[in-house]
mmCIF file of C-alpha atoms and ligand atoms in Angstrom:
data_model
loop_
_atom_site.group_PDB
_atom_site.id
_atom_site.type_symbol
_atom_site.label_atom_id
_atom_site.label_comp_id
_atom_site.label_asym_id
_atom_site.label_seq_id
_atom_site.Cartn_x
_atom_site.Cartn_y
_atom_site.Cartn_z
ATOM 1 C CA UNK A 1 223.475 -25.572 194.101
ATOM 2 C CA UNK A 2 220.253 -25.748 193.618
ATOM 3 C CA UNK A 3 216.829 -27.247 194.653
ATOM 4 C CA UNK A 4 215.286 -29.139 191.477
ATOM 5 C CA UNK A 5 212.101 -31.841 191.559
ATOM 6 C CA UNK A 6 213.229 -34.629 189.626
ATOM 7 C CA UNK A 7 212.175 -37.549 187.832
ATOM 8 C CA UNK A 8 215.291 -39.680 188.520
ATOM 9 C CA UNK A 9 214.454 -43.390 187.117
ATOM 10 C CA UNK A 10 211.797 -44.791 184.286
ATOM 11 C CA UNK A 11 209.165 -44.915 186.841
ATOM 12 C CA UNK A 12 206.432 -43.737 188.708
ATOM 13 C CA UNK A 13 207.038 -40.137 190.413
ATOM 14 C CA UNK A 14 209.772 -37.688 191.241
ATOM 15 C CA UNK A 15 211.642 -36.570 193.400
ATOM 16 C CA UNK A 16 213.320 -33.079 195.404
ATOM 17 C CA UNK A 17 217.112 -33.594 195.063
ATOM 18 C CA UNK A 18 219.693 -31.272 195.565
ATOM 19 C CA UNK A 19 221.507 -30.447 191.733
ATOM 20 C CA UNK A 20 224.406 -28.128 190.492
ATOM 21 C CA UNK A 21 223.429 -24.510 189.684
ATOM 22 C CA UNK A 22 223.524 -25.238 185.750
ATOM 23 C CA UNK A 23 225.451 -22.304 183.224
ATOM 24 C CA UNK A 24 224.251 -20.812 180.543
ATOM 25 C CA UNK A 25 225.793 -21.989 177.381
ATOM 26 C CA UNK A 26 225.580 -20.011 173.682
ATOM 27 C CA UNK A 27 222.879 -17.767 173.418
ATOM 28 C CA UNK A 28 221.282 -19.194 176.656
ATOM 29 C CA UNK A 29 220.285 -17.096 180.071
ATOM 30 C CA UNK A 30 220.403 -18.696 183.669
ATOM 31 C CA UNK A 31 217.110 -17.574 185.015
ATOM 32 C CA UNK A 32 215.834 -17.265 188.988
ATOM 33 C CA UNK A 33 212.658 -19.524 188.492
ATOM 34 C CA UNK A 34 210.045 -17.213 190.771
ATOM 35 C CA UNK A 35 206.818 -19.626 189.817
ATOM 36 C CA UNK A 36 205.975 -22.346 187.721
ATOM 37 C CA UNK A 37 202.914 -24.326 186.905
ATOM 38 C CA UNK A 38 202.122 -27.935 186.896
ATOM 39 C CA UNK A 39 200.394 -28.966 183.074
ATOM 40 C CA UNK A 40 198.965 -32.417 182.276
ATOM 41 C CA UNK A 41 201.792 -33.165 180.379
ATOM 42 C CA UNK A 42 203.913 -32.983 183.513
ATOM 43 C CA UNK A 43 201.435 -35.162 185.333
ATOM 44 C CA UNK A 44 201.733 -37.822 182.477
ATOM 45 C CA UNK A 45 206.035 -37.674 183.343
ATOM 46 C CA UNK A 46 205.093 -38.040 186.881
ATOM 47 C CA UNK A 47 202.299 -41.144 186.498
ATOM 48 C CA UNK A 48 205.344 -42.492 184.183
ATOM 49 C CA UNK A 49 202.404 -43.516 181.569
ATOM 50 C CA UNK A 50 202.391 -44.908 178.158
ATOM 51 C CA UNK A 51 203.257 -41.674 176.531
ATOM 52 C CA UNK A 52 206.041 -40.558 179.247
ATOM 53 C CA UNK A 53 207.954 -43.939 178.348
ATOM 54 C CA UNK A 54 207.703 -43.319 174.429
ATOM 55 C CA UNK A 55 209.166 -39.577 174.707
ATOM 56 C CA UNK A 56 211.293 -39.266 177.842
ATOM 57 C CA UNK A 57 214.481 -40.273 176.487
ATOM 58 C CA UNK A 58 216.875 -38.930 179.036
ATOM 59 C CA UNK A 59 216.792 -39.312 183.247
ATOM 60 C CA UNK A 60 217.304 -37.927 185.128
ATOM 61 C CA UNK A 61 215.882 -34.758 183.995
ATOM 62 C CA UNK A 62 214.278 -32.120 185.703
ATOM 63 C CA UNK A 63 210.722 -31.585 185.375
ATOM 64 C CA UNK A 64 208.488 -28.474 184.183
ATOM 65 C CA UNK A 65 208.013 -26.424 181.331
ATOM 66 C CA UNK A 66 205.639 -22.944 181.875
ATOM 67 C CA UNK A 67 207.026 -20.478 184.818
ATOM 68 C CA UNK A 68 208.080 -17.189 184.755
ATOM 69 C CA UNK A 69 211.573 -15.812 186.622
ATOM 70 C CA UNK A 70 214.049 -13.246 186.492
ATOM 71 C CA UNK A 71 217.588 -13.220 184.465
ATOM 72 C CA UNK A 72 220.156 -13.616 186.731
ATOM 73 C CA UNK A 73 223.194 -14.446 183.925
ATOM 74 C CA UNK A 74 223.640 -13.635 180.239
ATOM 75 C CA UNK A 75 225.875 -16.237 178.394
ATOM 76 C CA UNK A 76 227.817 -16.053 175.369
ATOM 77 C CA UNK A 77 226.568 -14.174 172.612
ATOM 78 C CA UNK A 78 223.187 -12.963 174.608
ATOM 79 C CA UNK A 79 221.951 -10.003 173.122
ATOM 80 C CA UNK A 80 218.396 -9.430 173.614
ATOM 81 C CA UNK A 81 217.906 -9.602 177.921
ATOM 82 C CA UNK A 82 219.693 -8.207 180.351
ATOM 83 C CA UNK A 83 220.566 -9.340 184.038
ATOM 84 C CA UNK A 84 216.928 -8.652 186.389
ATOM 85 C CA UNK A 85 214.761 -8.825 183.395
ATOM 86 C CA UNK A 86 211.848 -10.883 183.985
ATOM 87 C CA UNK A 87 210.836 -13.182 181.398
ATOM 88 C CA UNK A 88 208.630 -16.134 180.501
ATOM 89 C CA UNK A 89 209.072 -18.671 178.430
ATOM 90 C CA UNK A 90 207.966 -19.870 175.182
ATOM 91 C CA UNK A 91 208.407 -23.369 175.585
ATOM 92 C CA UNK A 92 208.842 -24.522 171.854
ATOM 93 C CA UNK A 93 212.369 -24.582 171.310
ATOM 94 C CA UNK A 94 212.333 -24.396 167.328
ATOM 95 C CA UNK A 95 215.378 -25.546 165.287
ATOM 96 C CA UNK A 96 215.510 -22.744 163.102
ATOM 97 C CA UNK A 97 216.853 -24.834 160.455
ATOM 98 C CA UNK A 98 213.940 -26.519 158.897
ATOM 99 C CA UNK A 99 210.807 -26.239 156.452
ATOM 100 C CA UNK A 100 208.224 -25.277 159.359
ATOM 101 C CA UNK A 101 210.770 -22.810 160.822
ATOM 102 C CA UNK A 102 211.856 -21.511 157.522
ATOM 103 C CA UNK A 103 208.363 -20.994 156.162
ATOM 104 C CA UNK A 104 207.265 -18.528 159.587
ATOM 105 C CA UNK A 105 205.400 -21.665 161.401
ATOM 106 C CA UNK A 106 208.631 -22.193 164.191
ATOM 107 C CA UNK A 107 206.179 -23.337 166.554
ATOM 108 C CA UNK A 108 205.086 -26.206 164.406
ATOM 109 C CA UNK A 109 208.944 -27.480 163.737
ATOM 110 C CA UNK A 110 210.119 -30.309 162.824
ATOM 111 C CA UNK A 111 212.504 -31.096 165.851
ATOM 112 C CA UNK A 112 210.677 -29.367 168.531
ATOM 113 C CA UNK A 113 212.783 -29.252 171.645
ATOM 114 C CA UNK A 114 210.657 -29.097 175.074
ATOM 115 C CA UNK A 115 211.465 -27.930 178.633
ATOM 116 C CA UNK A 116 211.186 -30.440 181.231
ATOM 117 C CA UNK A 117 210.784 -33.347 178.303
ATOM 118 C CA UNK A 118 213.614 -33.098 176.006
ATOM 119 C CA UNK A 119 215.659 -30.954 178.246
ATOM 120 C CA UNK A 120 215.611 -29.717 181.962
ATOM 121 C CA UNK A 121 213.396 -28.101 182.555
ATOM 122 C CA UNK A 122 211.239 -25.477 185.358
ATOM 123 C CA UNK A 123 211.053 -27.083 188.792
ATOM 124 C CA UNK A 124 213.442 -25.749 190.089
ATOM 125 C CA UNK A 125 215.668 -23.001 191.930
ATOM 126 C CA UNK A 126 217.759 -22.440 188.140
ATOM 127 C CA UNK A 127 217.201 -22.824 184.663
ATOM 128 C CA UNK A 128 219.207 -22.122 181.525
ATOM 129 C CA UNK A 129 217.090 -21.595 178.407
ATOM 130 C CA UNK A 130 217.765 -19.991 175.306
ATOM 131 C CA UNK A 131 217.568 -15.690 175.161
ATOM 132 C CA UNK A 132 215.132 -16.519 171.868
ATOM 133 C CA UNK A 133 212.244 -18.386 173.677
ATOM 134 C CA UNK A 134 212.025 -16.045 176.161
ATOM 135 C CA UNK A 135 209.686 -12.917 176.353
ATOM 136 C CA UNK A 136 210.225 -9.790 178.317
ATOM 137 C CA UNK A 137 207.408 -9.276 180.581
ATOM 138 C CA UNK A 138 205.851 -5.182 181.603
ATOM 139 C CA UNK A 139 205.896 -4.567 185.038
ATOM 140 C CA UNK A 140 202.442 -3.602 184.516
ATOM 141 C CA UNK A 141 201.459 -7.519 184.427
ATOM 142 C CA UNK A 142 201.806 -9.484 187.860
ATOM 143 C CA UNK A 143 205.183 -11.845 187.652
ATOM 144 C CA UNK A 144 203.283 -14.793 188.389
ATOM 145 C CA UNK A 145 201.100 -14.293 185.286
ATOM 146 C CA UNK A 146 203.990 -15.227 183.970
ATOM 147 C CA UNK A 147 203.957 -18.863 184.475
ATOM 148 C CA UNK A 148 200.686 -19.462 183.127
ATOM 149 C CA UNK A 149 201.084 -16.919 179.720
ATOM 150 C CA UNK A 150 201.976 -20.815 178.090
ATOM 151 C CA UNK A 151 199.044 -22.294 178.734
ATOM 152 C CA UNK A 152 197.109 -19.343 178.404
ATOM 153 C CA UNK A 153 198.770 -18.636 174.868
ATOM 154 C CA UNK A 154 197.014 -21.936 173.526
ATOM 155 C CA UNK A 155 193.647 -20.737 173.991
ATOM 156 C CA UNK A 156 194.416 -17.158 172.498
ATOM 157 C CA UNK A 157 195.984 -18.728 170.061
ATOM 158 C CA UNK A 158 192.645 -20.582 168.951
ATOM 159 C CA UNK A 159 190.641 -17.624 169.430
ATOM 160 C CA UNK A 160 192.233 -14.721 167.375
ATOM 161 C CA UNK A 161 192.083 -17.687 164.525
ATOM 162 C CA UNK A 162 188.774 -18.690 165.330
ATOM 163 C CA UNK A 163 186.814 -14.995 164.976
ATOM 164 C CA UNK A 164 184.553 -15.523 167.989
ATOM 165 C CA UNK A 165 183.464 -11.794 167.539
ATOM 166 C CA UNK A 166 179.112 -11.250 168.394
ATOM 167 C CA UNK A 167 178.985 -15.360 168.065
ATOM 168 C CA UNK A 168 177.487 -17.799 169.815
ATOM 169 C CA UNK A 169 180.703 -19.732 171.554
ATOM 170 C CA UNK A 170 181.032 -23.246 173.053
ATOM 171 C CA UNK A 171 184.320 -24.133 175.281
ATOM 172 C CA UNK A 172 183.913 -27.925 176.097
ATOM 173 C CA UNK A 173 186.631 -28.701 179.367
ATOM 174 C CA UNK A 174 186.751 -25.840 181.243
ATOM 175 C CA UNK A 175 190.490 -27.037 182.966
ATOM 176 C CA UNK A 176 193.078 -24.498 182.803
ATOM 177 C CA UNK A 177 193.185 -24.397 178.708
ATOM 178 C CA UNK A 178 189.515 -23.890 178.668
ATOM 179 C CA UNK A 179 189.479 -21.249 181.104
ATOM 180 C CA UNK A 180 192.177 -19.117 178.777
ATOM 181 C CA UNK A 181 189.692 -20.194 175.786
ATOM 182 C CA UNK A 182 186.665 -18.395 177.794
ATOM 183 C CA UNK A 183 188.532 -15.480 178.925
ATOM 184 C CA UNK A 184 190.293 -14.891 175.644
ATOM 185 C CA UNK A 185 186.843 -15.027 173.726
ATOM 186 C CA UNK A 186 185.009 -12.758 176.396
ATOM 187 C CA UNK A 187 187.854 -9.995 175.738
ATOM 188 C CA UNK A 188 187.488 -10.901 171.954
ATOM 189 C CA UNK A 189 184.023 -10.232 171.995
ATOM 190 C CA UNK A 190 182.121 -12.939 171.243
ATOM 191 C CA UNK A 191 178.338 -12.894 171.576
ATOM 192 C CA UNK A 192 177.715 -16.078 174.194
ATOM 193 C CA UNK A 193 180.177 -18.286 175.925
ATOM 194 C CA UNK A 194 178.804 -21.578 177.445
ATOM 195 C CA UNK A 195 181.389 -23.062 179.237
ATOM 196 C CA UNK A 196 181.296 -27.234 180.103
ATOM 197 C CA UNK A 197 182.903 -29.574 182.557
ATOM 198 C CA UNK A 198 181.900 -32.853 184.180
ATOM 199 C CA UNK A 199 183.313 -30.934 187.610
ATOM 200 C CA UNK A 200 180.912 -28.582 189.266
ATOM 201 C CA UNK A 201 183.441 -26.775 191.063
ATOM 202 C CA UNK A 202 185.685 -26.217 187.281
ATOM 203 C CA UNK A 203 182.086 -24.879 185.617
ATOM 204 C CA UNK A 204 182.344 -22.767 189.414
ATOM 205 C CA UNK A 205 186.166 -21.075 187.487
ATOM 206 C CA UNK A 206 184.452 -21.018 184.126
ATOM 207 C CA UNK A 207 181.508 -18.770 185.612
ATOM 208 C CA UNK A 208 184.490 -16.247 187.094
ATOM 209 C CA UNK A 209 186.079 -16.588 184.128
ATOM 210 C CA UNK A 210 183.122 -15.182 181.520
ATOM 211 C CA UNK A 211 181.294 -17.814 180.652
ATOM 212 C CA UNK A 212 177.395 -17.189 179.956
ATOM 213 C CA UNK A 213 175.952 -20.698 180.532
ATOM 214 C CA UNK A 214 177.821 -23.492 182.622
ATOM 215 C CA UNK A 215 176.619 -27.117 181.646
ATOM 216 C CA UNK A 216 177.464 -30.488 183.206
ATOM 217 C CA UNK A 217 177.432 -33.267 180.120
ATOM 218 C CA UNK A 218 176.674 -35.633 183.100
ATOM 219 C CA UNK A 219 173.424 -33.810 183.329
ATOM 220 C CA UNK A 220 172.407 -32.005 180.934
ATOM 221 C CA UNK A 221 172.261 -33.235 177.201
ATOM 222 C CA UNK A 222 174.305 -30.241 175.123
ATOM 223 C CA UNK A 223 172.759 -30.351 172.025
ATOM 224 C CA UNK A 224 169.449 -30.159 173.864
ATOM 225 C CA UNK A 225 170.490 -27.235 175.305
ATOM 226 C CA UNK A 226 172.683 -25.256 172.396
ATOM 227 C CA UNK A 227 169.736 -25.783 170.373
ATOM 228 C CA UNK A 228 167.993 -24.370 172.504
ATOM 229 C CA UNK A 229 169.798 -20.718 173.277
ATOM 230 C CA UNK A 230 169.910 -21.083 169.562
ATOM 231 C CA UNK A 231 166.901 -21.241 168.628
ATOM 232 C CA UNK A 232 167.594 -24.328 166.638
ATOM 233 C CA UNK A 233 171.174 -22.905 164.497
ATOM 234 C CA UNK A 234 173.505 -24.305 166.642
ATOM 235 C CA UNK A 235 176.713 -23.002 167.529
ATOM 236 C CA UNK A 236 178.824 -20.415 165.468
ATOM 237 C CA UNK A 237 182.864 -21.791 166.690
ATOM 238 C CA UNK A 238 183.214 -25.188 169.205
ATOM 239 C CA UNK A 239 186.744 -25.408 171.193
ATOM 240 C CA UNK A 240 187.262 -28.623 172.570
ATOM 241 C CA UNK A 241 189.874 -28.572 175.584
ATOM 242 C CA UNK A 242 188.985 -31.477 177.104
ATOM 243 C CA UNK A 243 190.548 -34.517 174.833
ATOM 244 C CA UNK A 244 186.989 -36.410 175.617
ATOM 245 C CA UNK A 245 186.564 -38.648 172.022
ATOM 246 C CA UNK A 246 183.003 -38.479 172.710
ATOM 247 C CA UNK A 247 183.060 -35.026 174.031
ATOM 248 C CA UNK A 248 184.455 -34.053 170.186
ATOM 249 C CA UNK A 249 181.783 -36.187 168.497
ATOM 250 C CA UNK A 250 179.198 -35.011 170.037
ATOM 251 C CA UNK A 251 180.088 -31.285 169.387
ATOM 252 C CA UNK A 252 179.413 -31.489 165.403
ATOM 253 C CA UNK A 253 176.118 -32.228 166.280
ATOM 254 C CA UNK A 254 175.481 -28.685 167.632
ATOM 255 C CA UNK A 255 177.789 -27.606 165.748
ATOM 256 C CA UNK A 256 175.582 -25.023 162.836
ATOM 257 C CA UNK A 257 176.231 -25.085 159.102
ATOM 258 C CA UNK A 258 179.037 -23.199 158.269
ATOM 259 C CA UNK A 259 180.118 -23.492 161.762
ATOM 260 C CA UNK A 260 184.002 -23.871 162.983
ATOM 261 C CA UNK A 261 185.443 -26.262 165.442
ATOM 262 C CA UNK A 262 189.247 -25.486 166.968
ATOM 263 C CA UNK A 263 190.864 -28.503 168.125
ATOM 264 C CA UNK A 264 193.190 -28.538 171.475
ATOM 265 C CA UNK A 265 192.246 -31.329 174.100
ATOM 266 C CA UNK A 266 194.637 -34.043 172.953
ATOM 267 C CA UNK A 267 192.468 -37.473 172.910
ATOM 268 C CA UNK A 268 194.522 -40.495 173.961
ATOM 269 C CA UNK A 269 192.707 -42.641 171.527
ATOM 270 C CA UNK A 270 191.630 -42.249 167.906
ATOM 271 C CA UNK A 271 188.469 -40.264 167.624
ATOM 272 C CA UNK A 272 185.521 -41.163 165.244
ATOM 273 C CA UNK A 273 183.268 -38.518 163.660
ATOM 274 C CA UNK A 274 180.787 -39.064 161.130
ATOM 275 C CA UNK A 275 182.077 -37.084 158.291
ATOM 276 C CA UNK A 276 179.167 -36.728 155.818
ATOM 277 C CA UNK A 277 176.348 -35.312 158.054
ATOM 278 C CA UNK A 278 178.681 -33.937 160.709
ATOM 279 C CA UNK A 279 181.277 -32.400 158.433
ATOM 280 C CA UNK A 280 180.622 -32.499 154.697
ATOM 281 C CA UNK A 281 177.206 -30.989 154.223
ATOM 282 C CA UNK A 282 177.621 -28.618 157.006
ATOM 283 C CA UNK A 283 180.557 -27.449 155.400
ATOM 284 C CA UNK A 284 182.387 -27.630 158.764
ATOM 285 C CA UNK A 285 185.685 -26.197 159.420
ATOM 286 C CA UNK A 286 188.002 -28.338 161.705
ATOM 287 C CA UNK A 287 191.444 -26.337 163.321
ATOM 288 C CA UNK A 288 193.665 -28.040 164.876
ATOM 289 C CA UNK A 289 196.649 -26.074 167.307
ATOM 290 C CA UNK A 290 200.262 -26.960 169.019
ATOM 291 C CA UNK A 291 201.200 -23.991 171.355
ATOM 292 C CA UNK A 292 201.224 -20.509 170.684
ATOM 293 C CA UNK A 293 202.712 -18.395 167.156
ATOM 294 C CA UNK A 294 205.603 -17.411 167.639
ATOM 295 C CA UNK A 295 205.723 -14.892 168.972
ATOM 296 C CA UNK A 296 202.447 -13.147 167.502
ATOM 297 C CA UNK A 297 200.636 -15.014 170.912
ATOM 298 C CA UNK A 298 203.008 -13.317 172.931
ATOM 299 C CA UNK A 299 202.403 -9.767 171.978
ATOM 300 C CA UNK A 300 198.772 -10.556 172.042
ATOM 301 C CA UNK A 301 198.674 -11.972 175.078
ATOM 302 C CA UNK A 302 200.768 -9.088 176.544
ATOM 303 C CA UNK A 303 198.224 -6.550 175.773
ATOM 304 C CA UNK A 304 195.105 -8.575 176.885
ATOM 305 C CA UNK A 305 197.049 -8.718 180.017
ATOM 306 C CA UNK A 306 198.196 -5.155 180.567
ATOM 307 C CA UNK A 307 194.713 -3.776 179.804
ATOM 308 C CA UNK A 308 193.539 -6.437 182.404
ATOM 309 C CA UNK A 309 190.495 -7.726 179.744
ATOM 310 C CA UNK A 310 192.379 -11.015 180.987
ATOM 311 C CA UNK A 311 192.084 -11.926 184.720
ATOM 312 C CA UNK A 312 193.870 -15.386 185.103
ATOM 313 C CA UNK A 313 193.423 -14.686 189.036
ATOM 314 C CA UNK A 314 190.254 -18.058 188.877
ATOM 315 C CA UNK A 315 192.742 -20.206 186.567
ATOM 316 C CA UNK A 316 195.503 -20.207 190.254
ATOM 317 C CA UNK A 317 193.884 -22.365 192.749
ATOM 318 C CA UNK A 318 197.366 -22.964 194.676
ATOM 319 C CA UNK A 319 200.682 -21.326 195.528
ATOM 320 C CA UNK A 320 202.658 -24.606 196.954
ATOM 321 C CA UNK A 321 206.622 -24.393 197.982
ATOM 322 C CA UNK A 322 208.439 -26.479 195.045
ATOM 323 C CA UNK A 323 209.014 -28.966 198.094
ATOM 324 C CA UNK A 324 205.930 -30.079 198.267
ATOM 325 C CA UNK A 325 205.217 -30.571 194.746
ATOM 326 C CA UNK A 326 204.156 -34.602 195.512
ATOM 327 C CA UNK A 327 201.838 -33.511 197.036
ATOM 328 C CA UNK A 328 200.649 -31.148 194.400
ATOM 329 C CA UNK A 329 200.773 -33.979 192.003
ATOM 330 C CA UNK A 330 198.962 -36.395 194.104
ATOM 331 C CA UNK A 331 195.752 -33.411 193.879
ATOM 332 C CA UNK A 332 196.052 -33.220 190.689
ATOM 333 C CA UNK A 333 196.351 -37.161 190.141
ATOM 334 C CA UNK A 334 193.073 -37.649 192.103
ATOM 335 C CA UNK A 335 191.087 -35.092 190.941
ATOM 336 C CA UNK A 336 190.412 -32.849 194.145
ATOM 337 C CA UNK A 337 189.408 -29.361 193.452
ATOM 338 C CA UNK A 338 192.294 -27.820 191.487
ATOM 339 C CA UNK A 339 193.456 -26.035 188.332
ATOM 340 C CA UNK A 340 196.474 -24.447 187.817
ATOM 341 C CA UNK A 341 198.909 -25.592 191.148
ATOM 342 C CA UNK A 342 201.987 -22.502 191.180
ATOM 343 C CA UNK A 343 204.897 -24.422 193.022
ATOM 344 C CA UNK A 344 207.179 -21.720 193.702
ATOM 345 C CA UNK A 345 210.832 -22.404 194.280
ATOM 346 C CA UNK A 346 212.915 -21.277 197.810
ATOM 347 C CA UNK A 347 211.754 -22.194 201.194
HETATM 348 N N1 NAD B 401 197.360 -28.132 171.366
HETATM 349 C C1 NAD B 401 198.100 -27.817 172.358
HETATM 350 O O1 NAD B 401 199.122 -27.266 172.707
HETATM 351 C C2 NAD B 401 198.077 -28.054 174.385
HETATM 352 C C3 NAD B 401 198.532 -27.901 174.694
HETATM 353 C C4 NAD B 401 198.531 -27.720 176.140
HETATM 354 C C5 NAD B 401 197.359 -28.726 176.895
HETATM 355 N N2 NAD B 401 196.640 -29.511 175.859
HETATM 356 C C6 NAD B 401 195.095 -30.638 176.151
HETATM 357 O O2 NAD B 401 194.254 -29.715 176.320
HETATM 358 C C7 NAD B 401 193.489 -30.477 176.990
HETATM 359 C C8 NAD B 401 193.194 -29.117 178.379
HETATM 360 O O3 NAD B 401 194.004 -29.087 178.801
HETATM 361 P P1 NAD B 401 194.221 -28.325 180.746
HETATM 362 O O4 NAD B 401 195.321 -28.235 181.147
HETATM 363 O O5 NAD B 401 192.869 -27.518 180.740
HETATM 364 O O6 NAD B 401 193.671 -30.260 181.177
HETATM 365 P P2 NAD B 401 192.398 -30.860 182.341
HETATM 366 O O7 NAD B 401 192.337 -31.982 182.436
HETATM 367 O O8 NAD B 401 192.586 -29.714 183.438
HETATM 368 O O9 NAD B 401 191.128 -30.305 181.692
HETATM 369 C C9 NAD B 401 190.348 -31.164 180.894
HETATM 370 C C10 NAD B 401 188.900 -30.600 181.634
HETATM 371 O O10 NAD B 401 188.145 -31.065 180.558
HETATM 372 C C11 NAD B 401 186.854 -31.832 181.078
HETATM 373 N N3 NAD B 401 185.891 -32.776 180.728
HETATM 374 C C12 NAD B 401 186.547 -33.632 180.690
HETATM 375 N N4 NAD B 401 185.470 -34.890 179.973
HETATM 376 C C13 NAD B 401 184.573 -33.742 179.583
HETATM 377 C C14 NAD B 401 183.337 -33.400 179.072
HETATM 378 N N5 NAD B 401 183.225 -35.133 178.211
HETATM 379 N N6 NAD B 401 182.789 -32.607 178.987
HETATM 380 C C15 NAD B 401 183.203 -31.669 179.068
HETATM 381 N N7 NAD B 401 184.127 -31.864 179.750
HETATM 382 C C16 NAD B 401 185.183 -32.473 179.960
HETATM 383 C C17 NAD B 401 187.693 -32.331 182.399
HETATM 384 O O11 NAD B 401 186.703 -32.480 183.612
HETATM 385 C C18 NAD B 401 188.637 -31.404 183.327
HETATM 386 O O12 NAD B 401 188.440 -30.388 183.548
HETATM 387 C C19 NAD B 401 194.213 -31.370 177.289
HETATM 388 O O13 NAD B 401 193.489 -32.524 176.500
HETATM 389 C C20 NAD B 401 195.760 -31.298 177.148
HETATM 390 O O14 NAD B 401 196.548 -32.064 176.926
HETATM 391 C C21 NAD B 401 196.690 -29.175 174.781
HETATM 392 ZN ZN1 ZN B 402 201.687 -27.083 179.425
HETATM 393 ZN ZN1 ZN B 403 212.576 -26.500 162.812
#
């Protein structure tokens, strides 16, 4: 038997339960989870909001999808991994059959399956997972960083595509996703990086990750600030990691002509953009991102982490036993000072 944090019923909350250790089926390995991080998606599922009610088909469900662990058993047909390998998980499990999968974009497969959403996740002592979606980590990377590579990768994928080298970059939202963007933009040679957030605590983390300027849009007008810093030219590259519709629409006002906007944050409502002045006459490029390129982004991340060009320590605010998951959710729901909370199974 093992301990796991489970969504038992179709209602608010989660519970710490004893359940049987799963067995790996064809192509799967059994992983002993070393560390697992809480993400916004888990908060939606915990809170049982409208998104969770529509998307969670099966309960009871072990929550969690950001993890690092050690392979303790290989199931039938496994060829890539061995017992004792330390692995991080790519959470987009593609079908391998659809148009997207067969045309080089499995990370946006039509039939994506996600742990902690569609199948049992990582808030547990053990988890089974397809070996094809695991990435073996070299010993030079701190093990707990493996639990943060999934969220880091969203930013790495975006920053690599955005070509930030030498540019004036703005990152809206300095949560874990925004911090990953800031660190990566700095590692990939951005000129200036301006971080925005309405939380002073998170702006402090943005500075630690390499932001040159931090602004709180509830106190300082971002358009006036960026205009002054860029001699009225505007920002070359803007990333949104807030999901705030007004902040996204506002970003186009301080984007320079010919610049690009990269959208990662998930607005909960439709967002309106003034297309003629803000996109068409600006010749602006808008790009959306879902997850990480499989597995180019992971190759980049390993290089960035091994070479210590990215330091994930500022992103980790707490390490707590898995048995205290409820307290961790309470902190995040109340908006207490926190960034990534790592849950560690096994008391
Ligand atoms: N595209 C993807 O594949 C993908 C993957 C993971 C997360 N996400 C999304 O990315 C976003 C960021 O994720 P996170 O884990 O960092 O979430 P988070 O909620 O911890 O961070 C969002 C940050 O935005 C800040 N913010 C809110 N309104 C703002 C405003 N008007 N201006 C500036 N900052 C503002 C908040 O204070 C917060 O610090 C979320 O919307 C999440 O759902 C997308
Ligand atoms: Zn996540
Ligand atoms: Zn597919």
